[in-house]
Amino acid sequence: MKQVALEYHRSVGRYLAGRAITGTRLGGRAAGSVAAGLAPLRVVQRPDPTLPASGWTRVRPLLSGICGSDLGLLTGRNSPYLASLVSMPFVPGHEVVGETLDELDGLPRGSRVVLDSVLGCVTRGLTPCASCAAGKHGRCDNITTGHLAPGIQTGYCADTGGGWSRQFVAHRTQLHAVPDELTDEAAVLVEPLACAIHAVRRADVPTDATVLVIGAGTVGLLTVLALRAFTKAGPIMVIAKHARQRERARELGATEVIGSDRALRTLRRKTGGFVVKPEIGEEFLLGGADVSFDCTSGSGLTTATRATKAGGTVVMAGMPNTDVDLTPVWFRELTIVGGYASSGEDFPDAISLAQDAPLGGYVDAVYSLRRWSEAIQHATSAGRLGSMKVVFNPRLD
Amino acid sequence: MSRPGFVLEVDERTPALLMHQGEGFRLEKLPMGSRVIYPPESLPGLRDVDEEIRKALAAPVGRPPLSELLYAGMRLTIVFDDLSLPLPQMQTPDIRQRVIEHVLEAAAAKGVDDVELIAGNALHRRMTPAELKRTVGDRVYRSFFPHHLKNHDAEDKENLKEIGHTRHGEVVEINRRAAESDLIVYVNITLTPMSGGPKSVSVGLASYRSLKHHHNVQTLRNSKSFNDPPNSAMHHSYNRMAALLAENVNVFQIETTVNNDMFPKQMDFLNKREWEWNLKDQAAFLAVRRANELVPPAKRRQIWHRTAAPYGITGVNAGAPEDVHPITLKNVLRQQLTEVNGPSDIGIWGLPYICPYNVNSIMNPILVMSLSLGYLFNMYQNQPIVRPGGVAIFYHPVPNEFHSVHHPSYIDFFEEVLAETTDPVAIETKFEEQFATDPWYIHLYRNSYAYHGVHPLYMWYWGAHALEHLGDVIFVGGDRKTTERMGFRSASTLQDALEMARERVGSSPTITYQHTPPIAMADVR
């Protein structure tokens, strides 16, 4: 049997062209069109993926989200660092709510599940490395070996398929049953929420700390939610570009929402300290937030390092794809913390939190796979268009 | 003999009238029947200013001659008004320079060694060395700067001294050097009735702690107007403070007044009444307006700020502050006061490019507010030229533009505070302390050339009485977003503004245009 999927294939020319164009100011503004026109993504008829081993099941996606890292991939903005950690061609899509098509231990066929997309040692049929053994499979050292092709996650691995299709395969350890109360629209947010919880836990936010969240897309907003749920943070300041994002941030517990045009000035008023303007380059704070979360695709990292007080922490919650001057990290003795994927109890906690959180209306744009070009353009401009999460429903068409 | 001020009633023969509009101006046809308040013609200046200074120092009112107050071994502090006066700046030599030179000569003759000069800038920005030099003159500057010619620093706690409390509990705290001097000589230019007299030392040398007793919403709402001292709660507070100061420090006040020659010869048409423009004036108007439009904005601003006024000095009076000031006020009113018969539904003002706080700087939106609803609205005695609930129409582009060095807290005030509220009381309650005590603003005030953090709030309070009194405020040619942020409206033309005002004042409103500058003060009967 063959099934429809969106396939990302190797094309150095398209990758470089996309990267070159979106690297310019004008091209950056037209990133959606660039992704739609130049991305090496195509609709294909693929054979159904085969189960790699026992303990795996086929999954039929119900909804599959478009993540910032997907957009970085399609616009060529993602770092080439990751190129050797994927196998092509692959089907993107790692934010998935779906139904299982096979019986699994403790998970009957037809179960509604969400996907923890990381492909660690267990999924690869390997003896767990130290990180996987410690429950931190996001740090797995074996992501290029085992009985699967290389791939950091489902959605980047040639053997597993991905959410932007009508079927893919997943290991039992990757799947979490979805309670009946959780709608598909809320469930598709569980993976990014788990990542947000993970980033928040990585920071070890002190009680009453002043927190800055840069970016109010899905990751930023869910980070605010996680901060309120799992820390005793004090004021949470959110830098948001768009009106709808600002409303959402306040709903989720932001103390203050700051426009992106004069974020540092406003932050200084809230947290104290001085603004310093170098003769060349952007201004920075002497003072600022205790902990900053960069929830952009790296564009906010410069702001984060310049807005965090000496001795503070900068958490990279979004996949970075821009160069950044690290002088403030040295001078202000900042701690930079990476926050990749999820681990431990992040997923169960995300499922639990998603049931209570005001996430209604977050999924407000649903596309069929064949309309991928429109979907990508929409997702690239989601903030401006007032959308939070754009998803595919592979069952449409 | 100068002709007195008068009120013109617009008829079919009235030409289009000059309207200042920021760094530009235009001619505007006003509706028939509109009243136009013109100030008295510019008074003749004193012929021999130096002689008048000598006379004032030798025969002061309420004090012995200055020479008798000076003696070897004494501490003498000369304080002078900062760059907020006069407006525009006067052509050099500045009258302050001339007076200070006479005082210094007298001091030298008596062997006074310990002399300091201080700019009475209160919470205004520091004057730059070049500005100080322009004010006191090259000779004084070279002799005293930087160690003995300084700006007052209202945040230098070590160098402030609490004098005491008034009977109303107001703290009087001023510059320590001045407070501990044997004599303070205050050299003043009284441009409007608001300035000078009891205000000079009690405000010019004060700290925030002291200023907040009169620079607040309650006081300003009860200052009707703050250019009419007997009816100004703010001046009542100044008087109480000045009385306390008089018991503790010895002040010799030298007050000067200027006439209404605010624009140089080549722009003389700006000083004249429109129907009296001769061919040369009309040609000058067209040429200046065209040139003004063609010059790039930054250059245009620079030219305006470099255009100094050829003021004539109309009075030099010295002595005890409480005795000198009434004489000064009489002089000021002689030049500016015009009697008007009752208020109207609509008041119109053209706003010039300058106000006290943007000398060599940018007139930001908050300063536009303070100039319009503060300074110009309050240019009255008895009652405002607009009836309660009436409409004020101002001409200004109100660009969203700030000087980042001079007005850093203004930017935050505009972006954050006004986005939340425009209510003066709410602003005072929630934000004043934050802005007044913010260490960064204090640092910039002390070490850069920034207005104090609390200053934009004071500017907002300055318009509190007008905000309470008026039903609507419309800016002709004003940037829509900027005026909206401040709670006002903008119109493209006067016709549009009058149409908008109909909601408040009906379709046949009475209109009064207060034609200024030159400065016109209305005595509304």
PDB file of N, CA and C in Angstrom, chain B residues 76-146:
ATOM      1  N   LEU B  76      30.029  84.552  48.609  1.00  0.00           N
ATOM      2  CA  LEU B  76      29.038  85.114  47.689  1.00  0.00           C
ATOM      3  C   LEU B  76      28.674  84.059  46.649  1.00  0.00           C
ATOM      4  N   THR B  77      27.390  83.840  46.477  1.00  0.00           N
ATOM      5  CA  THR B  77      26.941  82.909  45.429  1.00  0.00           C
ATOM      6  C   THR B  77      26.016  83.650  44.473  1.00  0.00           C
ATOM      7  N   ILE B  78      26.395  83.625  43.220  1.00  0.00           N
ATOM      8  CA  ILE B  78      25.560  84.259  42.194  1.00  0.00           C
ATOM      9  C   ILE B  78      24.801  83.144  41.466  1.00  0.00           C
ATOM     10  N   VAL B  79      23.512  83.219  41.523  1.00  0.00           N
ATOM     11  CA  VAL B  79      22.674  82.209  40.859  1.00  0.00           C
ATOM     12  C   VAL B  79      21.979  82.892  39.678  1.00  0.00           C
ATOM     13  N   PHE B  80      21.865  82.172  38.592  1.00  0.00           N
ATOM     14  CA  PHE B  80      21.208  82.785  37.423  1.00  0.00           C
ATOM     15  C   PHE B  80      20.234  81.794  36.795  1.00  0.00           C
ATOM     16  N   ASP B  81      19.209  82.341  36.147  1.00  0.00           N
ATOM     17  CA  ASP B  81      18.220  81.503  35.454  1.00  0.00           C
ATOM     18  C   ASP B  81      18.925  80.682  34.381  1.00  0.00           C
ATOM     19  N   ASP B  82      18.460  79.470  34.194  1.00  0.00           N
ATOM     20  CA  ASP B  82      19.120  78.579  33.237  1.00  0.00           C
ATOM     21  C   ASP B  82      18.619  78.839  31.812  1.00  0.00           C
ATOM     22  N   LEU B  83      18.903  77.878  30.918  1.00  0.00           N
ATOM     23  CA  LEU B  83      18.623  78.125  29.497  1.00  0.00           C
ATOM     24  C   LEU B  83      17.142  78.045  29.141  1.00  0.00           C
ATOM     25  N   SER B  84      16.302  77.760  30.119  1.00  0.00           N
ATOM     26  CA  SER B  84      14.865  77.755  29.817  1.00  0.00           C
ATOM     27  C   SER B  84      14.337  79.182  29.662  1.00  0.00           C
ATOM     28  N   LEU B  85      15.175  80.161  29.952  1.00  0.00           N
ATOM     29  CA  LEU B  85      14.784  81.562  29.818  1.00  0.00           C
ATOM     30  C   LEU B  85      15.888  82.341  29.118  1.00  0.00           C
ATOM     31  N   PRO B  86      15.573  83.340  28.323  1.00  0.00           N
ATOM     32  CA  PRO B  86      14.245  83.603  27.761  1.00  0.00           C
ATOM     33  C   PRO B  86      14.040  82.727  26.531  1.00  0.00           C
ATOM     34  N   LEU B  87      12.868  82.811  25.948  1.00  0.00           N
ATOM     35  CA  LEU B  87      12.558  82.014  24.758  1.00  0.00           C
ATOM     36  C   LEU B  87      12.096  82.915  23.636  1.00  0.00           C
ATOM     37  N   PRO B  88      12.723  82.876  22.495  1.00  0.00           N
ATOM     38  CA  PRO B  88      13.972  82.169  22.196  1.00  0.00           C
ATOM     39  C   PRO B  88      15.130  82.805  22.979  1.00  0.00           C
ATOM     40  N   GLN B  89      16.304  82.179  22.874  1.00  0.00           N
ATOM     41  CA  GLN B  89      17.479  82.740  23.527  1.00  0.00           C
ATOM     42  C   GLN B  89      17.708  84.155  23.008  1.00  0.00           C
ATOM     43  N   MET B  90      18.309  84.977  23.852  1.00  0.00           N
ATOM     44  CA  MET B  90      18.533  86.350  23.384  1.00  0.00           C
ATOM     45  C   MET B  90      19.883  86.467  22.670  1.00  0.00           C
ATOM     46  N   GLN B  91      19.952  87.468  21.818  1.00  0.00           N
ATOM     47  CA  GLN B  91      21.230  87.723  21.158  1.00  0.00           C
ATOM     48  C   GLN B  91      22.249  88.112  22.223  1.00  0.00           C
ATOM     49  N   THR B  92      23.484  87.720  21.991  1.00  0.00           N
ATOM     50  CA  THR B  92      24.518  88.038  22.984  1.00  0.00           C
ATOM     51  C   THR B  92      24.929  89.506  22.852  1.00  0.00           C
ATOM     52  N   PRO B  93      25.367  90.165  23.886  1.00  0.00           N
ATOM     53  CA  PRO B  93      25.551  89.613  25.229  1.00  0.00           C
ATOM     54  C   PRO B  93      24.211  89.423  25.942  1.00  0.00           C
ATOM     55  N   ASP B  94      24.113  88.289  26.619  1.00  0.00           N
ATOM     56  CA  ASP B  94      22.913  87.968  27.387  1.00  0.00           C
ATOM     57  C   ASP B  94      22.837  88.953  28.569  1.00  0.00           C
ATOM     58  N   ILE B  95      21.620  89.325  28.919  1.00  0.00           N
ATOM     59  CA  ILE B  95      21.454  90.271  30.029  1.00  0.00           C
ATOM     60  C   ILE B  95      22.037  89.694  31.325  1.00  0.00           C
ATOM     61  N   ARG B  96      22.013  88.364  31.442  1.00  0.00           N
ATOM     62  CA  ARG B  96      22.595  87.759  32.651  1.00  0.00           C
ATOM     63  C   ARG B  96      24.092  88.037  32.714  1.00  0.00           C
ATOM     64  N   GLN B  97      24.727  87.952  31.563  1.00  0.00           N
ATOM     65  CA  GLN B  97      26.164  88.240  31.510  1.00  0.00           C
ATOM     66  C   GLN B  97      26.434  89.678  31.981  1.00  0.00           C
ATOM     67  N   ARG B  98      25.632  90.596  31.475  1.00  0.00           N
ATOM     68  CA  ARG B  98      25.879  92.003  31.789  1.00  0.00           C
ATOM     69  C   ARG B  98      25.684  92.254  33.280  1.00  0.00           C
ATOM     70  N   VAL B  99      24.630  91.662  33.841  1.00  0.00           N
ATOM     71  CA  VAL B  99      24.381  91.865  35.269  1.00  0.00           C
ATOM     72  C   VAL B  99      25.479  91.198  36.097  1.00  0.00           C
ATOM     73  N   ILE B 100      25.821  89.981  35.734  1.00  0.00           N
ATOM     74  CA  ILE B 100      26.833  89.240  36.508  1.00  0.00           C
ATOM     75  C   ILE B 100      28.171  89.991  36.486  1.00  0.00           C
ATOM     76  N   GLU B 101      28.501  90.530  35.348  1.00  0.00           N
ATOM     77  CA  GLU B 101      29.778  91.279  35.271  1.00  0.00           C
ATOM     78  C   GLU B 101      29.771  92.469  36.233  1.00  0.00           C
ATOM     79  N   HIS B 102      28.638  93.138  36.312  1.00  0.00           N
ATOM     80  CA  HIS B 102      28.556  94.269  37.256  1.00  0.00           C
ATOM     81  C   HIS B 102      28.674  93.784  38.692  1.00  0.00           C
ATOM     82  N   VAL B 103      28.016  92.684  38.989  1.00  0.00           N
ATOM     83  CA  VAL B 103      28.065  92.156  40.360  1.00  0.00           C
ATOM     84  C   VAL B 103      29.494  91.734  40.697  1.00  0.00           C
ATOM     85  N   LEU B 104      30.147  91.102  39.759  1.00  0.00           N
ATOM     86  CA  LEU B 104      31.520  90.636  40.008  1.00  0.00           C
ATOM     87  C   LEU B 104      32.479  91.821  40.171  1.00  0.00           C
ATOM     88  N   GLU B 105      32.248  92.860  39.400  1.00  0.00           N
ATOM     89  CA  GLU B 105      33.096  94.059  39.549  1.00  0.00           C
ATOM     90  C   GLU B 105      32.930  94.643  40.951  1.00  0.00           C
ATOM     91  N   ALA B 106      31.669  94.689  41.375  1.00  0.00           N
ATOM     92  CA  ALA B 106      31.405  95.230  42.719  1.00  0.00           C
ATOM     93  C   ALA B 106      32.043  94.350  43.792  1.00  0.00           C
ATOM     94  N   ALA B 107      31.961  93.048  43.578  1.00  0.00           N
ATOM     95  CA  ALA B 107      32.543  92.115  44.555  1.00  0.00           C
ATOM     96  C   ALA B 107      34.059  92.242  44.586  1.00  0.00           C
ATOM     97  N   ALA B 108      34.652  92.365  43.415  1.00  0.00           N
ATOM     98  CA  ALA B 108      36.110  92.496  43.343  1.00  0.00           C
ATOM     99  C   ALA B 108      36.548  93.782  44.048  1.00  0.00           C
ATOM    100  N   ALA B 109      35.763  94.836  43.829  1.00  0.00           N
ATOM    101  CA  ALA B 109      36.114  96.113  44.441  1.00  0.00           C
ATOM    102  C   ALA B 109      36.110  96.024  45.967  1.00  0.00           C
ATOM    103  N   LYS B 110      35.313  95.113  46.485  1.00  0.00           N
ATOM    104  CA  LYS B 110      35.230  94.956  47.942  1.00  0.00           C
ATOM    105  C   LYS B 110      36.122  93.817  48.451  1.00  0.00           C
ATOM    106  N   GLY B 111      36.883  93.237  47.540  1.00  0.00           N
ATOM    107  CA  GLY B 111      37.822  92.183  47.960  1.00  0.00           C
ATOM    108  C   GLY B 111      37.170  90.847  48.265  1.00  0.00           C
ATOM    109  N   VAL B 112      36.019  90.585  47.629  1.00  0.00           N
ATOM    110  CA  VAL B 112      35.354  89.285  47.851  1.00  0.00           C
ATOM    111  C   VAL B 112      36.043  88.235  46.985  1.00  0.00           C
ATOM    112  N   ASP B 113      36.578  87.214  47.618  1.00  0.00           N
ATOM    113  CA  ASP B 113      37.313  86.173  46.890  1.00  0.00           C
ATOM    114  C   ASP B 113      36.468  84.922  46.653  1.00  0.00           C
ATOM    115  N   ASP B 114      35.654  84.637  47.653  1.00  0.00           N
ATOM    116  CA  ASP B 114      34.925  83.362  47.613  1.00  0.00           C
ATOM    117  C   ASP B 114      33.609  83.556  46.839  1.00  0.00           C
ATOM    118  N   VAL B 115      33.699  83.377  45.531  1.00  0.00           N
ATOM    119  CA  VAL B 115      32.524  83.596  44.681  1.00  0.00           C
ATOM    120  C   VAL B 115      32.239  82.342  43.869  1.00  0.00           C
ATOM    121  N   GLU B 116      31.013  81.938  43.868  1.00  0.00           N
ATOM    122  CA  GLU B 116      30.613  80.811  43.017  1.00  0.00           C
ATOM    123  C   GLU B 116      29.413  81.227  42.177  1.00  0.00           C
ATOM    124  N   LEU B 117      29.357  80.704  40.977  1.00  0.00           N
ATOM    125  CA  LEU B 117      28.194  80.950  40.107  1.00  0.00           C
ATOM    126  C   LEU B 117      27.472  79.634  39.867  1.00  0.00           C
ATOM    127  N   ILE B 118      26.178  79.663  40.032  1.00  0.00           N
ATOM    128  CA  ILE B 118      25.386  78.432  39.871  1.00  0.00           C
ATOM    129  C   ILE B 118      24.191  78.700  38.955  1.00  0.00           C
ATOM    130  N   ALA B 119      24.015  77.831  37.973  1.00  0.00           N
ATOM    131  CA  ALA B 119      22.817  77.899  37.136  1.00  0.00           C
ATOM    132  C   ALA B 119      21.655  77.289  37.924  1.00  0.00           C
ATOM    133  N   GLY B 120      20.567  78.047  38.033  1.00  0.00           N
ATOM    134  CA  GLY B 120      19.414  77.564  38.814  1.00  0.00           C
ATOM    135  C   GLY B 120      18.531  76.662  37.978  1.00  0.00           C
ATOM    136  N   ASN B 121      19.062  75.490  37.666  1.00  0.00           N
ATOM    137  CA  ASN B 121      18.362  74.626  36.710  1.00  0.00           C
ATOM    138  C   ASN B 121      17.416  73.617  37.355  1.00  0.00           C
ATOM    139  N   ALA B 122      17.353  73.611  38.693  1.00  0.00           N
ATOM    140  CA  ALA B 122      16.432  72.683  39.384  1.00  0.00           C
ATOM    141  C   ALA B 122      16.521  71.279  38.788  1.00  0.00           C
ATOM    142  N   LEU B 123      15.401  70.774  38.253  1.00  0.00           N
ATOM    143  CA  LEU B 123      15.417  69.417  37.679  1.00  0.00           C
ATOM    144  C   LEU B 123      15.565  69.453  36.157  1.00  0.00           C
ATOM    145  N   HIS B 124      15.872  70.624  35.635  1.00  0.00           N
ATOM    146  CA  HIS B 124      16.137  70.705  34.184  1.00  0.00           C
ATOM    147  C   HIS B 124      17.486  70.063  33.889  1.00  0.00           C
ATOM    148  N   ARG B 125      17.722  69.864  32.610  1.00  0.00           N
ATOM    149  CA  ARG B 125      19.017  69.295  32.246  1.00  0.00           C
ATOM    150  C   ARG B 125      20.135  70.285  32.539  1.00  0.00           C
ATOM    151  N   ARG B 126      21.326  69.753  32.753  1.00  0.00           N
ATOM    152  CA  ARG B 126      22.491  70.615  32.947  1.00  0.00           C
ATOM    153  C   ARG B 126      22.720  71.431  31.672  1.00  0.00           C
ATOM    154  N   MET B 127      23.223  72.602  31.855  1.00  0.00           N
ATOM    155  CA  MET B 127      23.631  73.371  30.680  1.00  0.00           C
ATOM    156  C   MET B 127      25.000  72.872  30.253  1.00  0.00           C
ATOM    157  N   THR B 128      25.215  72.806  28.950  1.00  0.00           N
ATOM    158  CA  THR B 128      26.525  72.376  28.463  1.00  0.00           C
ATOM    159  C   THR B 128      27.518  73.515  28.691  1.00  0.00           C
ATOM    160  N   PRO B 129      28.812  73.212  28.637  1.00  0.00           N
ATOM    161  CA  PRO B 129      29.786  74.294  28.774  1.00  0.00           C
ATOM    162  C   PRO B 129      29.536  75.420  27.772  1.00  0.00           C
ATOM    163  N   ALA B 130      29.182  75.057  26.544  1.00  0.00           N
ATOM    164  CA  ALA B 130      28.942  76.093  25.527  1.00  0.00           C
ATOM    165  C   ALA B 130      27.734  76.944  25.902  1.00  0.00           C
ATOM    166  N   GLU B 131      26.720  76.316  26.447  1.00  0.00           N
ATOM    167  CA  GLU B 131      25.524  77.074  26.841  1.00  0.00           C
ATOM    168  C   GLU B 131      25.817  77.995  28.027  1.00  0.00           C
ATOM    169  N   LEU B 132      26.616  77.481  28.956  1.00  0.00           N
ATOM    170  CA  LEU B 132      27.006  78.324  30.099  1.00  0.00           C
ATOM    171  C   LEU B 132      27.800  79.530  29.609  1.00  0.00           C
ATOM    172  N   LYS B 133      28.711  79.249  28.691  1.00  0.00           N
ATOM    173  CA  LYS B 133      29.567  80.314  28.163  1.00  0.00           C
ATOM    174  C   LYS B 133      28.731  81.383  27.467  1.00  0.00           C
ATOM    175  N   ARG B 134      27.739  80.923  26.701  1.00  0.00           N
ATOM    176  CA  ARG B 134      26.879  81.865  25.984  1.00  0.00           C
ATOM    177  C   ARG B 134      26.097  82.731  26.964  1.00  0.00           C
ATOM    178  N   THR B 135      25.732  82.169  28.101  1.00  0.00           N
ATOM    179  CA  THR B 135      24.895  82.883  29.062  1.00  0.00           C
ATOM    180  C   THR B 135      25.692  83.884  29.896  1.00  0.00           C
ATOM    181  N   VAL B 136      26.851  83.452  30.385  1.00  0.00           N
ATOM    182  CA  VAL B 136      27.584  84.340  31.304  1.00  0.00           C
ATOM    183  C   VAL B 136      28.674  85.135  30.592  1.00  0.00           C
ATOM    184  N   GLY B 137      28.938  84.792  29.348  1.00  0.00           N
ATOM    185  CA  GLY B 137      29.958  85.510  28.596  1.00  0.00           C
ATOM    186  C   GLY B 137      31.331  84.878  28.744  1.00  0.00           C
ATOM    187  N   ASP B 138      32.152  85.182  27.786  1.00  0.00           N
ATOM    188  CA  ASP B 138      33.461  84.535  27.705  1.00  0.00           C
ATOM    189  C   ASP B 138      34.345  84.858  28.915  1.00  0.00           C
ATOM    190  N   ARG B 139      34.322  86.113  29.328  1.00  0.00           N
ATOM    191  CA  ARG B 139      35.221  86.545  30.405  1.00  0.00           C
ATOM    192  C   ARG B 139      34.889  85.809  31.720  1.00  0.00           C
ATOM    193  N   VAL B 140      33.622  85.812  32.067  1.00  0.00           N
ATOM    194  CA  VAL B 140      33.202  85.156  33.317  1.00  0.00           C
ATOM    195  C   VAL B 140      33.437  83.652  33.202  1.00  0.00           C
ATOM    196  N   TYR B 141      33.124  83.131  32.046  1.00  0.00           N
ATOM    197  CA  TYR B 141      33.276  81.689  31.841  1.00  0.00           C
ATOM    198  C   TYR B 141      34.736  81.273  32.053  1.00  0.00           C
ATOM    199  N   ARG B 142      35.626  82.015  31.419  1.00  0.00           N
ATOM    200  CA  ARG B 142      37.050  81.642  31.520  1.00  0.00           C
ATOM    201  C   ARG B 142      37.555  81.775  32.956  1.00  0.00           C
ATOM    202  N   SER B 143      37.024  82.718  33.687  1.00  0.00           N
ATOM    203  CA  SER B 143      37.498  82.934  35.059  1.00  0.00           C
ATOM    204  C   SER B 143      36.948  81.916  36.051  1.00  0.00           C
ATOM    205  N   PHE B 144      35.759  81.409  35.784  1.00  0.00           N
ATOM    206  CA  PHE B 144      35.099  80.598  36.824  1.00  0.00           C
ATOM    207  C   PHE B 144      34.876  79.130  36.467  1.00  0.00           C
ATOM    208  N   PHE B 145      34.759  78.821  35.180  1.00  0.00           N
ATOM    209  CA  PHE B 145      34.429  77.444  34.807  1.00  0.00           C
ATOM    210  C   PHE B 145      35.687  76.582  34.865  1.00  0.00           C
ATOM    211  N   PRO B 146      35.671  75.359  35.307  1.00  0.00           N
ATOM    212  CA  PRO B 146      34.499  74.603  35.767  1.00  0.00           C
ATOM    213  C   PRO B 146      34.317  74.599  37.289  1.00  0.00           C
TER     214      PRO B 146
END
